[in-house]
XYZ file of C-alpha atoms in Angstrom:
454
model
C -93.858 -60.873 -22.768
C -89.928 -60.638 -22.369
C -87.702 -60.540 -25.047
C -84.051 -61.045 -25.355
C -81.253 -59.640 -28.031
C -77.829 -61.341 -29.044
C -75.599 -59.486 -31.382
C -72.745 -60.562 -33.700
C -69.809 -58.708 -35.732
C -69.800 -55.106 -35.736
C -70.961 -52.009 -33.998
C -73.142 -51.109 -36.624
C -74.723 -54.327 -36.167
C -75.258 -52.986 -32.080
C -76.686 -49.772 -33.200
C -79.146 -51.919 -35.368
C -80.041 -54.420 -32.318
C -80.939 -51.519 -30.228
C -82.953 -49.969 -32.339
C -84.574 -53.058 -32.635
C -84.901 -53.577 -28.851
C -86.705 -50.069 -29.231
C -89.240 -51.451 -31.144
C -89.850 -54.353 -28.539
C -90.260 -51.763 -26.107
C -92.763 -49.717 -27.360
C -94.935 -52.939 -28.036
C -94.746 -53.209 -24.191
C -91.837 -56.356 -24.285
C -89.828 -56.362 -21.325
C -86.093 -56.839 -22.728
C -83.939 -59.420 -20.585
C -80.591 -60.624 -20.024
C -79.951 -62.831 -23.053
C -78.879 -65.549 -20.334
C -82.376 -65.105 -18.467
C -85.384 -66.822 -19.578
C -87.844 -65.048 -22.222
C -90.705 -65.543 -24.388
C -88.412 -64.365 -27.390
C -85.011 -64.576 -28.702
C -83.625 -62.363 -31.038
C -80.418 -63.326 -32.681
C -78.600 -60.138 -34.892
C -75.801 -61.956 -37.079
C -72.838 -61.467 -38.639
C -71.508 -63.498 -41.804
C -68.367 -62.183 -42.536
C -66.538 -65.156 -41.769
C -67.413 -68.728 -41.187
C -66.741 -68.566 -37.408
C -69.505 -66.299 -37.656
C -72.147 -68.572 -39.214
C -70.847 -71.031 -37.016
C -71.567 -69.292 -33.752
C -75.005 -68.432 -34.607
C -75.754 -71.822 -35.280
C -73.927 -72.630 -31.428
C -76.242 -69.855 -29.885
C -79.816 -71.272 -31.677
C -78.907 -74.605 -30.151
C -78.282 -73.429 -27.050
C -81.300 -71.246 -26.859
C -83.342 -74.085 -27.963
C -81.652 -76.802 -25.718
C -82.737 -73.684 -22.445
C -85.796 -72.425 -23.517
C -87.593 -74.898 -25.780
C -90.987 -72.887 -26.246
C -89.622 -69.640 -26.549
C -89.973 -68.036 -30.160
C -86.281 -68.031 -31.606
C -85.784 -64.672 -33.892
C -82.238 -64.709 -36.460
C -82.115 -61.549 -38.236
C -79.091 -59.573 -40.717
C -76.805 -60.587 -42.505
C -76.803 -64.590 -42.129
C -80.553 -64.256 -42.850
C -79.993 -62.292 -45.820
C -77.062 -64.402 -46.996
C -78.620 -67.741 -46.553
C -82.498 -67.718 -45.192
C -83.064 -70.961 -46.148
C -79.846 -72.325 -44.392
C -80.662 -70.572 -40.940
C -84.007 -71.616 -41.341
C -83.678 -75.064 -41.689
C -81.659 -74.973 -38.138
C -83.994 -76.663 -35.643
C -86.080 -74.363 -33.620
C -85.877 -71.246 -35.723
C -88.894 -69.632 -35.808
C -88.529 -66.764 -38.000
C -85.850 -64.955 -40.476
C -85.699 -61.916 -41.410
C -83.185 -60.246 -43.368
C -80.928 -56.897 -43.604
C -83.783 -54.524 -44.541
C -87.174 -56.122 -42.459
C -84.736 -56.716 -39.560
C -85.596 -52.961 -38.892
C -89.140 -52.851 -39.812
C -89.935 -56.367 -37.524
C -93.346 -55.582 -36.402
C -94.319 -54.406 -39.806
C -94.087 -58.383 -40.821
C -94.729 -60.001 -37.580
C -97.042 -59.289 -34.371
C -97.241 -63.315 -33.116
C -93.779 -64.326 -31.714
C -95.457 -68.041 -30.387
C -93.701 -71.117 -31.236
C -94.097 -72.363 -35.131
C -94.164 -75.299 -36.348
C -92.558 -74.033 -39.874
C -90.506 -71.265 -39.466
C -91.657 -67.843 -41.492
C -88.873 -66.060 -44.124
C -88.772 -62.436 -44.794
C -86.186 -61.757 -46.954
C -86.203 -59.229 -49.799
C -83.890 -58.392 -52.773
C -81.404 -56.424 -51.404
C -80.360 -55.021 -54.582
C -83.611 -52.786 -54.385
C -82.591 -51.202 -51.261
C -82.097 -47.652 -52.025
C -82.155 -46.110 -48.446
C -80.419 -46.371 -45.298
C -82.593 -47.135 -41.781
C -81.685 -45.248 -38.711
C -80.340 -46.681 -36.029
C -78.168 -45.891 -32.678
C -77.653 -47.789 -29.552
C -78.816 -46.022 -26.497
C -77.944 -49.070 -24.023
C -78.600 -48.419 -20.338
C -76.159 -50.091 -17.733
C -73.393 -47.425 -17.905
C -73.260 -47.002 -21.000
C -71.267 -43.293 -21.912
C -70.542 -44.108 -25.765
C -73.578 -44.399 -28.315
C -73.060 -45.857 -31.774
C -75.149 -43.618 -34.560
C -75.555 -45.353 -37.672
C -74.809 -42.483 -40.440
C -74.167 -45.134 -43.483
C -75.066 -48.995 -44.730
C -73.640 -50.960 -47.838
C -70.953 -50.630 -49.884
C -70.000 -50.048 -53.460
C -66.517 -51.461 -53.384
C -66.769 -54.995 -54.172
C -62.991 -56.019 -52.399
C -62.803 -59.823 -53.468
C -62.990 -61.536 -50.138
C -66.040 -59.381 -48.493
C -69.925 -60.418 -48.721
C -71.357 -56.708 -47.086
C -72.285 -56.004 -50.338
C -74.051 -59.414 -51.200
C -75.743 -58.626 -47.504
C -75.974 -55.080 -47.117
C -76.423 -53.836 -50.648
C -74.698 -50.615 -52.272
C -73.669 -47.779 -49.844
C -76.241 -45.321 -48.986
C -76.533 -42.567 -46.533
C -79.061 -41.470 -43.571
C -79.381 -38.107 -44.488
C -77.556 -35.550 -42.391
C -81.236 -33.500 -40.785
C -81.520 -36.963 -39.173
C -78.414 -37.782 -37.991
C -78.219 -34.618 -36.470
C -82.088 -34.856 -34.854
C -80.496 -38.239 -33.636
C -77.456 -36.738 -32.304
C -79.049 -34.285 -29.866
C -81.400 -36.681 -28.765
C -78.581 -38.839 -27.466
C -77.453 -35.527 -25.994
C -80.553 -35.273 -24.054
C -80.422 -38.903 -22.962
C -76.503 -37.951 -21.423
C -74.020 -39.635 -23.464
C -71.308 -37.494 -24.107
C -69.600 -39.377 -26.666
C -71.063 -40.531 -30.080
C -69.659 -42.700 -32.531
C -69.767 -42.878 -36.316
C -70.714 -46.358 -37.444
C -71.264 -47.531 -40.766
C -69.998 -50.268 -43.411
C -68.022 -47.661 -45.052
C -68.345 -44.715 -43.110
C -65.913 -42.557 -45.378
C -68.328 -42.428 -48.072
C -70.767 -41.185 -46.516
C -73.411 -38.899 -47.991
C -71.211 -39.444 -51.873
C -75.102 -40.256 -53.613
C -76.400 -36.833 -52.129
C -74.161 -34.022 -52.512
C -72.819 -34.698 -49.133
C -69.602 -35.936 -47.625
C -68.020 -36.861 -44.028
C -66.331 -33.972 -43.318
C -69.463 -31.718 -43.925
C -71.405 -33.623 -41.693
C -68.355 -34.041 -38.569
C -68.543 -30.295 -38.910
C -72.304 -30.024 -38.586
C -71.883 -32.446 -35.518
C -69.179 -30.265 -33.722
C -71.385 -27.446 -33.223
C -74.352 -29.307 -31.595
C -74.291 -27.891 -27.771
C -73.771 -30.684 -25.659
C -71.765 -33.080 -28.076
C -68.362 -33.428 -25.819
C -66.491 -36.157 -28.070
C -66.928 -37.262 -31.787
C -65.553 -40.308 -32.734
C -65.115 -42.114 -36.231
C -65.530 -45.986 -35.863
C -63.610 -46.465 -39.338
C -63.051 -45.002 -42.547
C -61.475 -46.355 -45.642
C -57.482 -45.131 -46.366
C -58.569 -43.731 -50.361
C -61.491 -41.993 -48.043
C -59.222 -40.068 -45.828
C -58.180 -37.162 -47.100
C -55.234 -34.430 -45.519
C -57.959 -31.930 -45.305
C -60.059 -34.111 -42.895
C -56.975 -35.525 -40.773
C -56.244 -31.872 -40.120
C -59.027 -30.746 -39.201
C -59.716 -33.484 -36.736
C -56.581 -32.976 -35.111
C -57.650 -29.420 -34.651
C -60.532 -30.025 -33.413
C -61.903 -30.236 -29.911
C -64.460 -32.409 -30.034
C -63.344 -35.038 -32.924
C -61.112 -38.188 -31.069
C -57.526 -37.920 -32.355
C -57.993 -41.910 -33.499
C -58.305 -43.494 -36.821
C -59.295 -47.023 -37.557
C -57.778 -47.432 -40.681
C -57.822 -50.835 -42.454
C -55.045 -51.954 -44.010
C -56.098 -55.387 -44.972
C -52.147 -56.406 -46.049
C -49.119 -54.972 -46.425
C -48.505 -56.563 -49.748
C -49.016 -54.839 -52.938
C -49.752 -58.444 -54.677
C -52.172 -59.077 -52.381
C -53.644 -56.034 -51.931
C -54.489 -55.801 -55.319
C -55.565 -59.609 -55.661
C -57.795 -58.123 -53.187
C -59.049 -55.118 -55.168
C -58.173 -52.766 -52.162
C -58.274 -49.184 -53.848
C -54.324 -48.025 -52.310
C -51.159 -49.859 -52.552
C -49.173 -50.397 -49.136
C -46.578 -47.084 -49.824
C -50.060 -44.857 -50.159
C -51.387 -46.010 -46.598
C -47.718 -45.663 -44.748
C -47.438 -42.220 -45.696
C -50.857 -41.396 -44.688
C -50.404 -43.079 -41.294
C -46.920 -41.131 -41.135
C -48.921 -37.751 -41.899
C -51.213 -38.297 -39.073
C -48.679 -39.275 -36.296
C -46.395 -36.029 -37.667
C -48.964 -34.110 -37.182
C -49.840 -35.362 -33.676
C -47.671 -37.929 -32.153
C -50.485 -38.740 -29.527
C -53.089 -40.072 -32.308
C -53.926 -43.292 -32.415
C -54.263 -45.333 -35.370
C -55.699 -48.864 -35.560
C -55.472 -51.462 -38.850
C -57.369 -54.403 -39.633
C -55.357 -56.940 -41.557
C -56.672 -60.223 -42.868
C -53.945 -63.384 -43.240
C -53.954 -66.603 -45.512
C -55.574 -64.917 -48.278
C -55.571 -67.320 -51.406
C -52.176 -66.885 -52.626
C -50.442 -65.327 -49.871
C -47.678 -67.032 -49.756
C -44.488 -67.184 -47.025
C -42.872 -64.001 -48.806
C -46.000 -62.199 -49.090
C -46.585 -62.306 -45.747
C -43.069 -61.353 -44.878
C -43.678 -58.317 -46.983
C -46.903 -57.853 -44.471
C -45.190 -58.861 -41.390
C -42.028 -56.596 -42.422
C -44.436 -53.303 -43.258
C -46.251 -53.451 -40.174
C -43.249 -54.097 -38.105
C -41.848 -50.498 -39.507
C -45.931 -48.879 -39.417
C -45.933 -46.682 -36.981
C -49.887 -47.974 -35.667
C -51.198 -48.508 -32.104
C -53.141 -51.701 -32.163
C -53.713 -54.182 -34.571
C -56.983 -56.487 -35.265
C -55.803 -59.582 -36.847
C -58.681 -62.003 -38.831
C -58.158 -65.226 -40.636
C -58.975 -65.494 -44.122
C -62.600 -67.098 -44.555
C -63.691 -69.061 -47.616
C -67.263 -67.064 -48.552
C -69.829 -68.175 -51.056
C -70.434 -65.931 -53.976
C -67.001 -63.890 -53.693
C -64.173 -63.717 -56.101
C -61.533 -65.033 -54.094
C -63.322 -68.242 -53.179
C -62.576 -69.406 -56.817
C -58.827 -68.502 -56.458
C -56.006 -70.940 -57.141
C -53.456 -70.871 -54.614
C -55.521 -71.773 -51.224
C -53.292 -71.227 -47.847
C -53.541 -74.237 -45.202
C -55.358 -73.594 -42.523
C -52.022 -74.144 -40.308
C -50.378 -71.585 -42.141
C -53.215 -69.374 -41.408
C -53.321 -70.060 -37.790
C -49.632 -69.456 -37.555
C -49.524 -66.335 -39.600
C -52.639 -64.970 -37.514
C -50.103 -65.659 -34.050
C -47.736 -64.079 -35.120
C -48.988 -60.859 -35.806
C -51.258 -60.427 -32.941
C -47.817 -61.117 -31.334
C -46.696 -58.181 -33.274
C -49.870 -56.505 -32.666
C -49.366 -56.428 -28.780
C -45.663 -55.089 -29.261
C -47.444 -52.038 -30.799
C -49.732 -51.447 -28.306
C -47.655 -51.738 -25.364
C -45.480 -49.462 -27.259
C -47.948 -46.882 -27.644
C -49.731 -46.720 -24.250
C -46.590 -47.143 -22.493
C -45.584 -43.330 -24.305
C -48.174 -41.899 -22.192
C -46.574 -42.692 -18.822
C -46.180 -39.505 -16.729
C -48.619 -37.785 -18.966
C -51.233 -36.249 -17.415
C -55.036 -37.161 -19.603
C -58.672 -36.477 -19.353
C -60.407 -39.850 -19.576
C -64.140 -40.559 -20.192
C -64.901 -43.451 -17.485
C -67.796 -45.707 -18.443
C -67.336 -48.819 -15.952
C -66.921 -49.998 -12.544
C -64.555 -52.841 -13.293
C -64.226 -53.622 -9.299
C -64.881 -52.035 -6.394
C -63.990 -48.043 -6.440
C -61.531 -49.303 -9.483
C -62.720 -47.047 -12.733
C -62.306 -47.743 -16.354
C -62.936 -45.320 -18.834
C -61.305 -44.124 -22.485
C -59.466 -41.077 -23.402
C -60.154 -39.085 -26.453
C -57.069 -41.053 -28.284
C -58.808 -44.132 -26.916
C -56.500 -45.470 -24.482
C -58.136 -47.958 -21.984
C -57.404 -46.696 -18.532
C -58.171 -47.861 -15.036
C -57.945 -45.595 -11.902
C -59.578 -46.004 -8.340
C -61.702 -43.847 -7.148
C -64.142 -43.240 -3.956
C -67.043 -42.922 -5.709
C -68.620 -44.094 -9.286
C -67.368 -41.437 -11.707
C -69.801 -43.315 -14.662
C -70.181 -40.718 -17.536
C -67.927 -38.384 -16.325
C -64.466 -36.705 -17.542
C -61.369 -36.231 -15.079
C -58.108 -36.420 -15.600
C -55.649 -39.168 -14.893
C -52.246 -39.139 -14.235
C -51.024 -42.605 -16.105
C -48.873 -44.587 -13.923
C -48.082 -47.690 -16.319
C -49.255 -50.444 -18.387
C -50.575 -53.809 -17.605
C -53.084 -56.506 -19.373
C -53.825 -53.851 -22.020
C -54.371 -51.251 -20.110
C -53.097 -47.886 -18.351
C -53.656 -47.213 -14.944
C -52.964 -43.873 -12.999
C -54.308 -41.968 -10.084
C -56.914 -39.551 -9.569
C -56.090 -36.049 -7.373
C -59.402 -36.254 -5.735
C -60.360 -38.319 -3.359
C -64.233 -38.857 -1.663
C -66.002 -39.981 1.597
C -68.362 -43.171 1.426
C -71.610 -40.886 1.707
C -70.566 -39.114 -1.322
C -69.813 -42.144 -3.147
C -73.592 -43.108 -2.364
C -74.577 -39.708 -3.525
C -73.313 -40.119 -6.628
C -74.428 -43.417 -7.202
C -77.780 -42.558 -6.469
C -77.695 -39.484 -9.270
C -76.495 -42.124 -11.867
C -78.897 -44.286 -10.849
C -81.499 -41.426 -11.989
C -79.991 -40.918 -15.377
C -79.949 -44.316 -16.258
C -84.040 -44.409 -15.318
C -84.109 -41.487 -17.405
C -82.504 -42.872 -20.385
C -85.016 -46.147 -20.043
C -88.207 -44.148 -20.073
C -86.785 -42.258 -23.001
């Protein structure tokens, strides 16, 4: 039988759907192209917003309306949120939620059409341990995502991980690092750190973040470390130094902000105020200029109003960031905010959400355009056209070079050139005839069979 995998929201959530696609394997499924036809459909969801509900719902009618007898599969956090909802969408088959999601074939073993669609969805208050997962994706793949962390204790007014996830909770460190040098073996040379709230990892069990980054460093093989993102009250002066230090840890921080509004922020119940998160940011870019530091910021939060936002608008303006992700504020059921007075049209959402990712793109072009002349060692993962790489350096700059042959999973340096539809481009020193270009292509070729069988 063939199965097929869609995932939405996070890269935790992509760790989780390959694990997943693991487990297909093994029972002898051939995974597809989600666009190709297949026996099943497997749909891993997001709900942190209602765009997100909205296009799961988009993808289970278009599955249906493409493949009307295959077995349609919605799993995570929209399962666990609302099973009955997602179930009563036409031509759902089964739901499972957070927790089963990972243990499928220990509920199911007959993915045939059903006439009533099955629910397995547990209490996930009782969840007291976190699943492994990682993504080990063939197709060029140089980055994997290692799940070291689920759920979260912090209860911020406008999120639903906890209602979906349950409380934080660690993998324990002997198996992240069992999973770490098996991704070794399979030839990525990057891993990131995923989790809901990565920085508090290993908090229940005598553990911490920095303990286990060091634990990581000294695995032979491990070439880059990288932190997806970790909470601002999480990130201590010890930890930023020794990551800029380091080797092997990437000199970039994802650091949500959330608002640059005191009011807000605490309407929020963030755990900082706004003058706590500028002078960590300002720490990390004294220390190394070259860092990068990304922010998540969410707009039209119930009573933000036009001088709130200023203050937002005004404090990122003077933040000395890199890139910006900008979301909308989404009414969810069962949070605190949703009962808040003060409700911000949807226009003034839209409008506040333009102009920052305006402001957003200022700081990016700001920052890659520093690196101009500079001379950096870039991890290239893609063939975006032909003999025209595209790879990441360890600050996570996006940068495009050509070359004569594939350079996929492998480290060279680039000298950047400039800056154009997000990304840097340079030139390469070396240059290759066509038969070596084949050569190569043939030996990556062989690692990605490699990776498959494993």
């Amino acid at each position: 039988m063939k199965v097929a995998f869609h995932t939405l929201g996070c890269k935790l959530n992509y760790a989780e759907t390959s694990t997943i696609g693991q487990q297909f394997a093994k029972h002898e499924f051939k995974i597809v192209d989600f666009n190709q036809p297949s026996d099943v459909y497997v749909i891993n969801t997001c709900s942190v917003t209602e765009r997100a509900d909205r296009e799961c719902r988009q993808i289970i009618r278009r599955v249906r309306r493409n493949s009307p007898t295959a077995c349609i599969v919605v799993v995570g956090c929209y399962s666990q949120l609302n099973p009955d909802e997602v179930a009563s969408i036409e031509g759902v088959d089964l739901v499972l939620g957070s927790v089963e999601k990972l243990k499928i074939f220990d509920y199911v073993r007959d993915f045939s059409k059903r006439s009533t669609p099955q629910i397995f969805v547990s209490c996930i208050d009782d969840v007291l341990d976190a699943q492994p997962a990682y993504s080990a994706d063939i197709g060029g793949r140089t980055r994997a995502f290692l799940k070291i962390q689920d759920g979260c204790d912090f209860n911020c007014s406008f999120c639903t991980i906890p209602l979906a996830r349950g409380g934080s909770r660690s993998v324990s460190s002997d198996i992240v690092l069992q999973q770490a040098r098996h991704l070794v073996v399979q030839g990525y040379r990057e891993i990131v750190l995923t989790g809901v709230n990565v920085g508090d990892y290993g908090k229940k069990n005598g553990s911490n973040l920095f303990k286990l980054l060091k634990a990581l460093e000294i695995i032979e093989g491990v070439e880059r470390i990288r932190v997806s993102s970790i909470e601002p009250n999480l990130l201590t002066k010890e930890m930023i130094d020794h990551i800029l230090r380091s080797e092997r840890i990437c000199n970039h921080f994802h650091i949500p902000l959330q608002s640059g509004s005191d009011t807000v922020l605490k309407q929020m119940r963030r755990r900082y105020l706004s003058g706590e998160y500028y002078d960590l940011v300002e720490y990390i870019k004294a220390t190394d200029p070259d860092a990068c530091i990304g922010a998540d910021v969410i707009v039209g939060f119930p009573g933000e109003t036009d001088g709130l936002f200023e203050e937002t608008y005004n404090f990122i303006h003077r933040l000395p960031i890199s890139y910006l992700h900008v979301f909308t504020y989404s009414e969810r059921s069962h949070t605190r905010a949703v009962e808040f007075s003060h409700q911000v049209e949807p226009k003034d959402r839209f409008k506040r959400n333009e102009l920052l990712r305006s402001l957003g793109q200022i700081k990016k072009r700001k920052f890659y355009s520093s690196f101009i002349g500079k001379t950096m060692p870039v991890l290239f993962e893609s063939n975006v056209q032909n003999h025209r790489m595209s790879g990441l350096t360890k600050n996570y700059v996006r940068v495009e070079s050509e070359s004569d042959i594939p350079l996929i999973n492998e480290i060279h340096n680039v000298k950047i050139e400039g800056f154009r539809d997000n990304v840097c481009f340079g030139s390469l020193k070396t240059t290759y005839c066509e038969a070596e270009w084949d050569e190569t292509l043939k030996k990556f070729n062989v690692l990605q069979s490699v990776r498959e069988l494993s």
